[in-house]
Amino acid sequence: MPAVALNPVDLYDVRSLLSEEERMVQDAVARFTDERVLPIIGDCFDQARFPTELIPEMAELGLLGSSLPTEYGCAGMNAVSYGLVCQELERGDSGLRSFASVQSSLCMYPIYAYGSEDQRREWLPQMAQGKVIGCFGLTEPHGGSDPANMKTHAKRDGSDWIINGAKMWITNGNLAHIAIVWAQTDEGIQGFIVPTNSKGFAAQEVHKKMSLRASVTSGLFFDNVRVPDANRLPNVKGLKGPLGCLTQARYGITWGPIGAAIACFAETTEYAKQRVLFERPIAATQAVQIKLADMARRITLAQLLSLQLGRLKDAGKMQPTQVSLAKWNNCRMAIDIARECRDILGGAGITTEHSPIRHALNLESVITYEGTETVHQLVVGREVTGINAF
Ligand code: TGC
Ligand code: FAD
């Protein structure tokens, strides 16, 4: 068979495994990232600014709540398409993907999955249009890995609930119009839709971040915040409520870092072909070629892992442990590649003129949020041994 030149960022031609519709979604988001995100994102990161001006365009492309049904004004995409959305957004910046993950999987999904029909009709169309922005409050200052030990609580008061407590590290906190807040009640953990203009609600932005600088991260504070029972998500009780949302978001996060890794790898390969030292391009040295070849290998494995996970999800067969394995593998793959790319760029790699340092710093958050690497290793460890080591 004659040898054909392979695509360095898709050595196994994973794209040929996508449907026509999935390819169209990928191409549309890739164009958005190339034309609208990449020209500004280095400066956004520098200035610690989330590009809110892109929200209407993301909504127009159907990227908010993209997997939810069209009857609520959403795009009704399949899981693989949602994954491709995450991949292409994170090729731009993890902050953009974070915004879409939180809005879609952590805020719109629980309203859809656990909300009343009235709540779905009230919120989902406006959220799909980007007119209402959400944030998701699960993590608390005393320890995010163990959300069962939640201190924020909600107490019934007639037909209302009174919420007290605090949440920490909340993406979109200062942008949000509503917060999905998980609180301990006499009947177990429950979720509430809390308008951020409620009396007693405060959001305080986290500054001095070295990671996810083009994303808004906040602390949330609840001082006797009163919400009506109509704002409680009626169809779930217990930790499985928030954990069910995390499974949706973590699934998307398995795809996102593939985009970040591709951005770093593609840019660094080109650089290595141009950078001449000791009278030859550094790409002609065995040391650099082995590093680049190994990156291509790890990206290929991650692509196949997420695609199979997406096919399982679309078939209704995806298990949380499988999501943990892919979140662990793909975040680790991407952060290692971003750091190695930074090294190959030498001194030039330390500024945001090149993307690897920005992606490497962002991935410090991505490998931590939605369950740290250790949490996901222990989930897989529990599955294979049957012993809970948390
Ligand atoms: P366990 O007590 O055994 O289970 C409680 C109930 O939940 C069910 N369940 C799940 N359901 C859906 N998806 C999952 N992944 C689930 N895991 C467990 C379980 O079946 C049980 O149901 P039931 O009916 O029996 O009550 O809980 P566990 O031992 O499995 O959980 C322990 C542990 C450590 C895995 C869990 O607490 C955990 O995942 N901790 C990490 C917390 C975390 O990831 N926080 C993320 C906060 S949000 C965020 O970071 C957003 S960043 C977004 C961005 O900017 O992109
Ligand atoms: P801790 O839970 O205190 O963990 C500290 C260390 O202990 C980690 O290394 C962890 O792996 C390790 N550890 C924990 N348990 C064990 C164990 N049993 N054995 C061994 N080691 C263990 N949360 C939200 O609710 N909503 C959001 O929108 C959101 N956005 C975020 C955005 C950013 C930029 C960041 C950084 C975080 C965000 N988070 C959000 C919070 C995130 O989910 C938590 O940071 C994460 O779950 C870890 O919690 P923690 O930071 O309290 O660390």
Coordinates of C-alpha atoms and ligand atoms in Angstrom, one line a residue:
M1 CA 0.0 0.0 0.0
P2 CA 1.4 3.4 -0.9
A3 CA 2.4 5.5 2.2
V4 CA 0.2 8.6 2.7
A5 CA 1.1 11.6 4.8
L6 CA -0.8 11.4 8.0
N7 CA -2.2 14.4 9.9
P8 CA 0.2 14.9 12.9
V9 CA -2.6 15.9 15.2
D10 CA -4.8 13.0 14.1
L11 CA -2.5 10.1 13.4
Y12 CA -5.3 7.5 13.6
D13 CA -7.7 9.4 11.5
V14 CA -10.2 9.6 14.3
R15 CA -12.0 12.3 12.3
S16 CA -13.1 9.5 9.9
L17 CA -15.0 7.9 12.8
L18 CA -17.2 11.0 13.1
S19 CA -20.5 11.4 11.5
E20 CA -21.1 14.2 8.9
E21 CA -23.0 16.2 11.6
E22 CA -20.2 15.7 14.2
R23 CA -17.6 17.0 11.7
M24 CA -19.8 20.0 10.9
V25 CA -20.0 20.8 14.7
Q26 CA -16.2 20.4 15.1
D27 CA -15.5 22.6 12.0
A28 CA -17.9 25.4 13.2
V29 CA -16.4 25.6 16.7
A30 CA -12.9 25.3 15.2
R31 CA -13.6 28.4 13.0
F32 CA -14.9 30.3 16.0
T33 CA -11.8 29.4 18.0
D34 CA -9.4 30.4 15.2
E35 CA -11.1 33.6 14.2
R36 CA -12.6 34.9 17.5
V37 CA -10.7 33.3 20.4
L38 CA -7.0 32.9 19.3
P39 CA -6.5 36.6 18.3
I40 CA -7.4 37.9 21.8
I41 CA -6.9 35.1 24.3
G42 CA -3.2 35.8 25.1
D43 CA -4.2 39.4 26.1
C44 CA -7.3 38.2 28.0
F45 CA -5.0 35.9 30.0
D46 CA -2.5 38.7 30.6
Q47 CA -5.2 41.1 31.7
A48 CA -7.1 38.4 33.8
R49 CA -10.2 39.1 31.7
F50 CA -12.9 36.7 30.6
P51 CA -14.1 37.7 27.1
T52 CA -17.8 38.2 27.9
E53 CA -18.2 39.7 24.4
L54 CA -18.0 36.1 23.0
I55 CA -21.0 34.8 24.9
P56 CA -23.6 35.9 22.3
E57 CA -21.6 34.2 19.6
M58 CA -21.2 31.0 21.6
A59 CA -25.0 31.0 22.2
E60 CA -25.6 31.6 18.5
L61 CA -23.5 28.6 17.6
G62 CA -25.6 26.5 20.0
L63 CA -22.8 25.8 22.4
L64 CA -24.7 26.5 25.6
G65 CA -26.7 23.5 26.8
S66 CA -25.8 21.9 23.4
S67 CA -26.9 18.4 24.4
L68 CA -30.3 19.4 25.8
P69 CA -33.5 19.0 23.7
T70 CA -34.5 21.5 21.1
E71 CA -37.9 22.0 22.8
Y72 CA -36.1 24.1 25.4
G73 CA -34.3 26.1 22.8
C74 CA -31.1 24.0 22.9
A75 CA -29.2 22.4 20.0
G76 CA -30.0 18.7 20.9
M77 CA -26.5 17.5 19.9
N78 CA -25.2 14.1 20.8
A79 CA -22.5 13.5 23.4
V80 CA -19.7 13.1 20.8
S81 CA -20.6 16.5 19.4
Y82 CA -20.6 18.1 22.9
G83 CA -17.1 16.6 23.4
L84 CA -15.9 18.1 20.1
V85 CA -17.3 21.5 21.2
C86 CA -15.2 21.2 24.4
Q87 CA -12.1 20.1 22.5
E88 CA -12.2 23.0 20.1
L89 CA -13.0 25.6 22.8
E90 CA -10.1 24.4 24.9
R91 CA -7.8 24.5 21.9
G92 CA -8.4 28.2 22.4
D93 CA -8.3 28.3 26.2
S94 CA -9.6 26.3 29.1
G95 CA -11.4 29.4 30.4
L96 CA -13.8 29.3 27.4
R97 CA -14.4 25.6 27.8
S98 CA -14.9 26.1 31.5
F99 CA -17.6 28.7 30.8
A100 CA -19.4 26.3 28.5
S101 CA -19.0 23.3 30.8
V102 CA -20.5 25.2 33.8
Q103 CA -23.3 26.8 31.9
S104 CA -24.2 23.5 30.1
S105 CA -23.4 20.6 32.3
L106 CA -23.5 22.1 35.8
C107 CA -26.3 24.6 35.5
M108 CA -28.6 23.8 32.6
Y109 CA -28.3 20.0 33.1
P110 CA -29.5 19.9 36.7
I111 CA -32.4 22.2 35.8
Y112 CA -33.3 19.8 33.0
A113 CA -32.6 16.5 34.9
Y114 CA -33.9 17.4 38.4
G115 CA -36.0 20.5 37.8
S116 CA -39.8 20.9 37.4
E117 CA -41.3 21.6 34.0
D118 CA -41.9 25.2 35.1
Q119 CA -38.2 25.6 36.0
R120 CA -37.1 24.1 32.6
R121 CA -39.4 26.4 30.7
E122 CA -38.4 29.5 32.7
W123 CA -34.6 29.1 32.6
L124 CA -33.4 26.8 29.8
P125 CA -34.2 28.9 26.8
Q126 CA -32.7 32.1 28.3
M127 CA -29.6 30.2 29.3
A128 CA -29.2 28.7 25.9
Q129 CA -29.3 32.2 24.5
G130 CA -26.7 33.4 27.0
K131 CA -29.1 35.9 28.5
V132 CA -29.0 34.2 31.8
I133 CA -25.6 32.9 33.1
G134 CA -25.3 30.3 35.8
C135 CA -22.7 29.2 38.3
F136 CA -22.6 25.9 40.3
G137 CA -21.8 26.0 44.0
L138 CA -20.7 22.7 45.4
T139 CA -17.1 23.2 46.7
E140 CA -16.7 24.7 50.2
P141 CA -13.7 26.4 51.7
H142 CA -12.9 23.5 54.1
G143 CA -12.4 20.8 51.4
G144 CA -13.8 20.3 47.9
S145 CA -12.8 16.6 47.5
D146 CA -15.3 15.5 50.2
P147 CA -18.5 17.3 49.3
A148 CA -20.5 15.0 51.6
N149 CA -19.1 17.0 54.5
M150 CA -21.1 20.0 53.4
K151 CA -21.7 22.9 55.9
T152 CA -23.9 25.1 53.8
H153 CA -27.5 24.4 54.9
A154 CA -31.0 25.3 53.9
K155 CA -33.9 25.4 56.5
R156 CA -37.6 25.4 55.7
D157 CA -39.4 28.6 56.8
G158 CA -43.1 28.2 55.8
S159 CA -43.1 27.9 52.0
D160 CA -39.6 29.4 51.7
W161 CA -36.0 28.1 52.4
I162 CA -33.3 30.1 54.2
I163 CA -29.8 29.3 53.0
N164 CA -26.6 30.0 55.1
G165 CA -23.0 29.1 54.3
A166 CA -20.2 29.7 51.8
K167 CA -18.9 28.2 48.5
M168 CA -15.4 28.6 47.2
W169 CA -13.7 28.5 43.8
I170 CA -16.9 29.0 41.8
T171 CA -16.5 29.5 38.0
N172 CA -18.6 32.3 36.6
G173 CA -19.5 33.4 40.2
N174 CA -19.4 37.1 39.6
L175 CA -20.9 36.8 36.1
A176 CA -23.9 34.7 37.1
H177 CA -27.5 35.7 37.2
I178 CA -28.4 32.4 39.0
A179 CA -26.4 30.0 41.2
I180 CA -27.2 26.3 41.4
V181 CA -26.5 25.9 45.1
W182 CA -26.2 22.5 46.9
A183 CA -27.1 22.7 50.6
Q184 CA -27.6 20.3 53.4
T185 CA -31.3 20.0 54.6
D186 CA -33.2 17.9 57.1
E187 CA -34.0 15.6 54.1
G188 CA -30.4 15.4 52.8
I189 CA -28.5 17.4 50.2
Q190 CA -30.7 19.4 47.9
G191 CA -30.2 21.8 45.0
F192 CA -31.6 25.4 44.8
I193 CA -31.8 27.9 42.0
V194 CA -30.6 31.1 43.8
P195 CA -30.9 34.4 41.9
T196 CA -27.7 36.3 42.5
N197 CA -29.6 39.5 43.2
S198 CA -31.2 37.8 46.3
K199 CA -30.8 39.7 49.6
G200 CA -28.0 38.2 51.6
F201 CA -26.1 36.8 48.6
A202 CA -22.6 38.0 47.8
A203 CA -20.0 36.9 45.3
Q204 CA -16.3 37.9 45.7
E205 CA -14.0 37.4 42.8
V206 CA -10.7 35.5 43.4
H207 CA -7.7 37.6 42.3
K208 CA -4.0 36.8 42.0
K209 CA -4.7 33.6 40.0
M210 CA -1.9 32.2 38.0
S211 CA -4.2 29.7 36.3
L212 CA -7.5 30.2 34.3
R213 CA -6.8 33.9 34.2
A214 CA -9.3 34.3 31.3
S215 CA -12.1 32.9 33.5
V216 CA -14.1 34.3 36.5
T217 CA -13.6 32.4 39.8
S218 CA -15.4 33.5 42.9
G219 CA -16.3 32.8 46.5
L220 CA -20.1 32.8 47.2
F221 CA -21.6 33.8 50.6
F222 CA -25.1 33.2 51.8
D223 CA -26.4 35.2 54.8
N224 CA -30.0 34.2 55.4
V225 CA -30.7 34.0 51.7
R226 CA -34.5 33.4 51.3
V227 CA -35.8 31.4 48.2
P228 CA -39.2 30.1 47.6
D229 CA -39.8 26.3 47.5
A230 CA -40.5 26.8 43.8
N231 CA -36.7 27.4 43.4
R232 CA -35.8 24.0 44.9
L233 CA -34.9 21.3 42.3
P234 CA -37.7 18.8 43.3
N235 CA -36.5 15.6 41.6
V236 CA -33.3 14.7 43.4
K237 CA -32.1 14.4 47.0
G238 CA -28.6 13.3 48.2
L239 CA -25.1 13.6 46.9
K240 CA -26.0 11.8 43.7
G241 CA -27.6 15.1 42.6
P242 CA -24.4 17.1 42.3
L243 CA -22.3 14.0 41.5
G244 CA -24.6 13.3 38.5
C245 CA -23.9 16.9 37.2
L246 CA -20.2 16.3 37.7
T247 CA -20.3 13.2 35.6
Q248 CA -21.7 15.3 32.7
A249 CA -19.1 18.0 33.1
R250 CA -16.2 15.6 33.6
Y251 CA -17.2 13.8 30.4
G252 CA -16.7 17.1 28.5
I253 CA -13.5 17.7 30.4
T254 CA -12.0 14.5 29.0
W255 CA -12.2 16.1 25.6
G256 CA -11.2 19.6 26.4
P257 CA -7.5 19.0 27.3
I258 CA -7.1 17.1 24.0
G259 CA -7.6 20.5 22.4
A260 CA -5.1 22.2 24.7
A261 CA -2.5 19.5 24.0
I262 CA -3.1 19.8 20.2
A263 CA -2.6 23.5 20.3
C264 CA 0.7 23.2 22.2
F265 CA 2.0 20.3 20.1
A266 CA 1.1 21.9 16.7
E267 CA 2.7 25.2 17.6
T268 CA 5.8 23.6 19.1
T269 CA 6.3 21.2 16.2
E270 CA 6.4 24.2 13.8
Y271 CA 8.7 26.1 16.1
A272 CA 11.1 23.1 16.3
K273 CA 11.3 22.8 12.5
Q274 CA 12.3 26.5 12.3
R275 CA 14.6 26.8 15.3
V276 CA 18.2 26.2 14.0
L277 CA 20.8 25.4 16.6
F278 CA 24.2 23.7 16.1
E279 CA 23.5 24.2 12.3
R280 CA 20.3 22.1 12.1
P281 CA 16.7 22.6 13.2
I282 CA 16.1 21.3 16.7
A283 CA 13.3 19.1 15.1
A284 CA 16.2 17.2 13.4
T285 CA 17.6 16.1 16.8
Q286 CA 16.6 12.7 18.2
A287 CA 15.9 14.2 21.6
V288 CA 13.3 16.6 20.3
Q289 CA 11.8 14.1 17.8
I290 CA 11.3 11.5 20.5
K291 CA 9.5 14.1 22.6
L292 CA 7.2 15.2 19.7
A293 CA 6.6 11.6 18.7
D294 CA 5.6 10.7 22.2
M295 CA 3.2 13.7 22.4
A296 CA 1.6 12.5 19.1
R297 CA 1.2 9.0 20.7
R298 CA -0.4 10.3 23.9
I299 CA -2.8 12.6 22.0
T300 CA -3.9 9.7 19.8
L301 CA -4.6 7.5 22.8
A302 CA -6.6 10.3 24.4
Q303 CA -8.6 10.9 21.3
L304 CA -9.6 7.3 21.1
L305 CA -10.4 7.1 24.8
S306 CA -12.8 10.1 24.6
L307 CA -14.4 9.0 21.4
Q308 CA -15.2 5.6 22.8
L309 CA -16.5 7.2 26.0
G310 CA -18.7 9.4 23.9
R311 CA -20.1 6.5 22.0
L312 CA -20.8 4.7 25.3
K313 CA -22.6 7.9 26.6
D314 CA -24.7 8.2 23.4
A315 CA -25.6 4.5 23.9
G316 CA -26.6 5.2 27.5
K317 CA -23.9 2.9 28.8
M318 CA -21.3 5.2 30.2
Q319 CA -20.2 4.6 33.8
P320 CA -18.7 7.2 36.2
T321 CA -15.6 5.1 36.7
Q322 CA -14.9 5.2 32.9
V323 CA -15.2 9.0 33.1
S324 CA -12.8 9.1 36.0
L325 CA -10.2 7.1 34.0
A326 CA -10.4 9.4 31.0
K327 CA -10.4 12.6 33.0
W328 CA -7.3 11.4 34.8
N329 CA -5.6 10.2 31.7
N330 CA -6.4 13.1 29.5
C331 CA -5.6 15.9 32.0
R332 CA -2.3 14.3 32.8
M333 CA -1.5 13.8 29.1
A334 CA -2.2 17.5 28.4
I335 CA -0.4 19.1 31.3
D336 CA 2.7 17.0 30.6
I337 CA 2.6 17.9 27.0
A338 CA 2.1 21.6 27.7
R339 CA 5.1 21.6 30.1
E340 CA 7.3 19.7 27.6
C341 CA 6.3 22.1 24.8
R342 CA 7.2 25.1 27.0
D343 CA 10.6 23.5 27.5
I344 CA 11.2 23.0 23.7
L345 CA 10.3 26.7 23.1
G346 CA 13.2 27.7 25.5
G347 CA 13.0 31.2 26.7
A348 CA 10.4 32.1 24.1
G349 CA 8.1 29.7 25.9
I350 CA 7.8 31.8 29.0
T351 CA 5.5 34.5 27.5
T352 CA 2.0 34.3 26.3
E353 CA 3.2 35.0 22.8
H354 CA 3.2 31.2 22.6
S355 CA 0.3 29.2 24.0
P356 CA 2.1 26.3 26.0
I357 CA 2.7 28.3 29.2
R358 CA -0.9 29.6 29.2
H359 CA -2.2 26.1 28.6
A360 CA 0.1 24.5 31.2
L361 CA -1.0 27.0 33.8
N362 CA -4.6 26.5 33.0
L363 CA -4.3 22.8 33.2
E364 CA -3.2 23.1 36.8
S365 CA -6.8 24.0 37.5
V366 CA -8.3 21.5 35.1
I367 CA -6.4 18.6 36.7
T368 CA -7.7 19.8 40.1
Y369 CA -11.3 20.8 39.5
E370 CA -14.1 18.3 38.8
G371 CA -12.2 15.9 41.1
T372 CA -8.5 16.0 41.6
E373 CA -6.2 13.5 39.8
T374 CA -6.0 11.6 43.1
V375 CA -9.8 11.4 43.5
H376 CA -10.1 9.9 40.0
Q377 CA -7.2 7.5 40.6
L378 CA -9.0 6.3 43.8
V379 CA -12.3 5.9 42.0
V380 CA -10.6 3.6 39.5
G381 CA -8.7 1.9 42.3
R382 CA -12.0 1.2 44.1
E383 CA -13.4 -0.3 40.9
V384 CA -10.6 -2.6 40.3
T385 CA -10.1 -3.7 44.0
G386 CA -13.5 -3.4 45.4
I387 CA -12.0 -1.5 48.3
N388 CA -12.9 2.1 49.2
A389 CA -9.6 3.9 49.9
F390 CA -10.9 7.5 50.3
Ligands
TGC1 P1 -21.0 7.9 47.6 O1 -21.3 8.4 48.9 O2 -20.6 6.5 47.4 O3 -22.2 8.1 46.6 C1 -23.2 9.0 46.8 C2 -24.3 8.8 45.8 O4 -23.9 9.4 44.5 C3 -23.8 8.4 43.5 N1 -22.6 8.7 42.7 C4 -22.7 9.2 41.5 N2 -23.7 9.5 40.7 C5 -23.4 10.1 39.5 N3 -22.2 10.3 39.1 C6 -21.1 10.0 39.8 N4 -19.9 10.3 39.4 C7 -21.3 9.4 41.1 N5 -20.5 9.0 42.1 C8 -21.4 8.5 43.1 C9 -23.7 7.1 44.2 O5 -24.2 6.0 43.5 C10 -24.6 7.3 45.5 O6 -26.0 7.3 45.1 P2 -27.0 6.7 46.1 O7 -28.3 6.6 45.4 O8 -26.5 5.4 46.6 O9 -27.1 7.7 47.2 O10 -19.9 8.8 47.0 P3 -18.6 8.4 46.5 O11 -17.8 7.6 47.5 O12 -18.7 7.7 45.2 O13 -17.9 9.8 46.3 C11 -16.7 10.1 46.8 C12 -15.9 11.0 45.8 C13 -14.6 11.4 46.5 C14 -15.7 10.2 44.5 C15 -16.8 12.2 45.5 O14 -17.2 12.9 46.7 C16 -16.1 13.1 44.5 O15 -16.2 13.0 43.3 N6 -15.4 14.2 45.1 C17 -14.8 15.2 44.2 C18 -15.7 16.4 44.2 C19 -15.6 17.2 43.0 O16 -15.3 16.7 41.9 N7 -16.0 18.5 43.0 C20 -16.1 19.3 41.8 C21 -16.9 20.6 42.1 S1 -17.5 21.3 40.7 C22 -16.1 21.9 39.8 O17 -15.0 21.6 40.1 C23 -16.5 22.7 38.6 S2 -15.1 23.2 37.7 C24 -15.9 23.5 36.3 C25 -15.2 24.3 35.3 O18 -14.8 25.5 35.5 O19 -15.1 23.7 34.2
FAD2 P1 -8.9 19.5 48.7 O1 -10.1 18.6 48.6 O2 -8.6 20.1 50.0 O3 -7.6 18.5 48.3 C1 -6.3 18.9 48.7 C2 -5.4 17.7 48.2 O4 -5.7 16.5 49.0 C3 -5.5 17.3 46.8 O5 -4.2 17.1 46.2 C4 -6.3 16.1 46.8 O6 -6.1 15.2 45.7 C5 -5.8 15.4 48.1 N1 -6.8 14.4 48.6 C6 -8.1 14.6 48.9 N2 -8.6 13.5 49.4 C7 -7.6 12.6 49.4 C8 -7.6 11.2 49.8 N3 -8.6 10.6 50.3 N4 -6.4 10.6 49.7 C9 -5.3 11.2 49.2 N5 -5.3 12.5 48.8 C10 -6.5 13.2 48.9 N6 -16.1 24.0 42.5 C11 -17.4 24.2 42.3 O7 -18.3 23.7 43.1 N7 -17.9 24.9 41.3 C12 -17.1 25.5 40.4 O8 -17.5 26.1 39.4 C13 -15.7 25.3 40.6 N8 -14.8 25.9 39.7 C14 -13.4 25.9 40.0 C15 -12.6 26.7 39.2 C16 -11.2 26.7 39.5 C17 -10.3 27.5 38.7 C18 -10.7 25.8 40.6 C19 -9.2 25.8 40.9 C20 -11.6 25.1 41.3 C21 -12.9 25.1 41.0 N9 -13.8 24.4 41.8 C22 -15.2 24.5 41.7 C23 -13.4 23.7 43.0 C24 -12.7 22.3 42.7 O9 -13.7 21.4 42.4 C25 -11.9 21.9 43.9 O10 -10.8 22.8 44.0 C26 -11.5 20.5 43.9 O11 -12.6 19.6 44.0 C27 -10.5 20.1 45.0 O12 -11.0 20.6 46.3 P2 -10.0 21.5 47.2 O13 -9.5 22.6 46.3 O14 -10.8 21.9 48.4 O15 -8.8 20.6 47.5

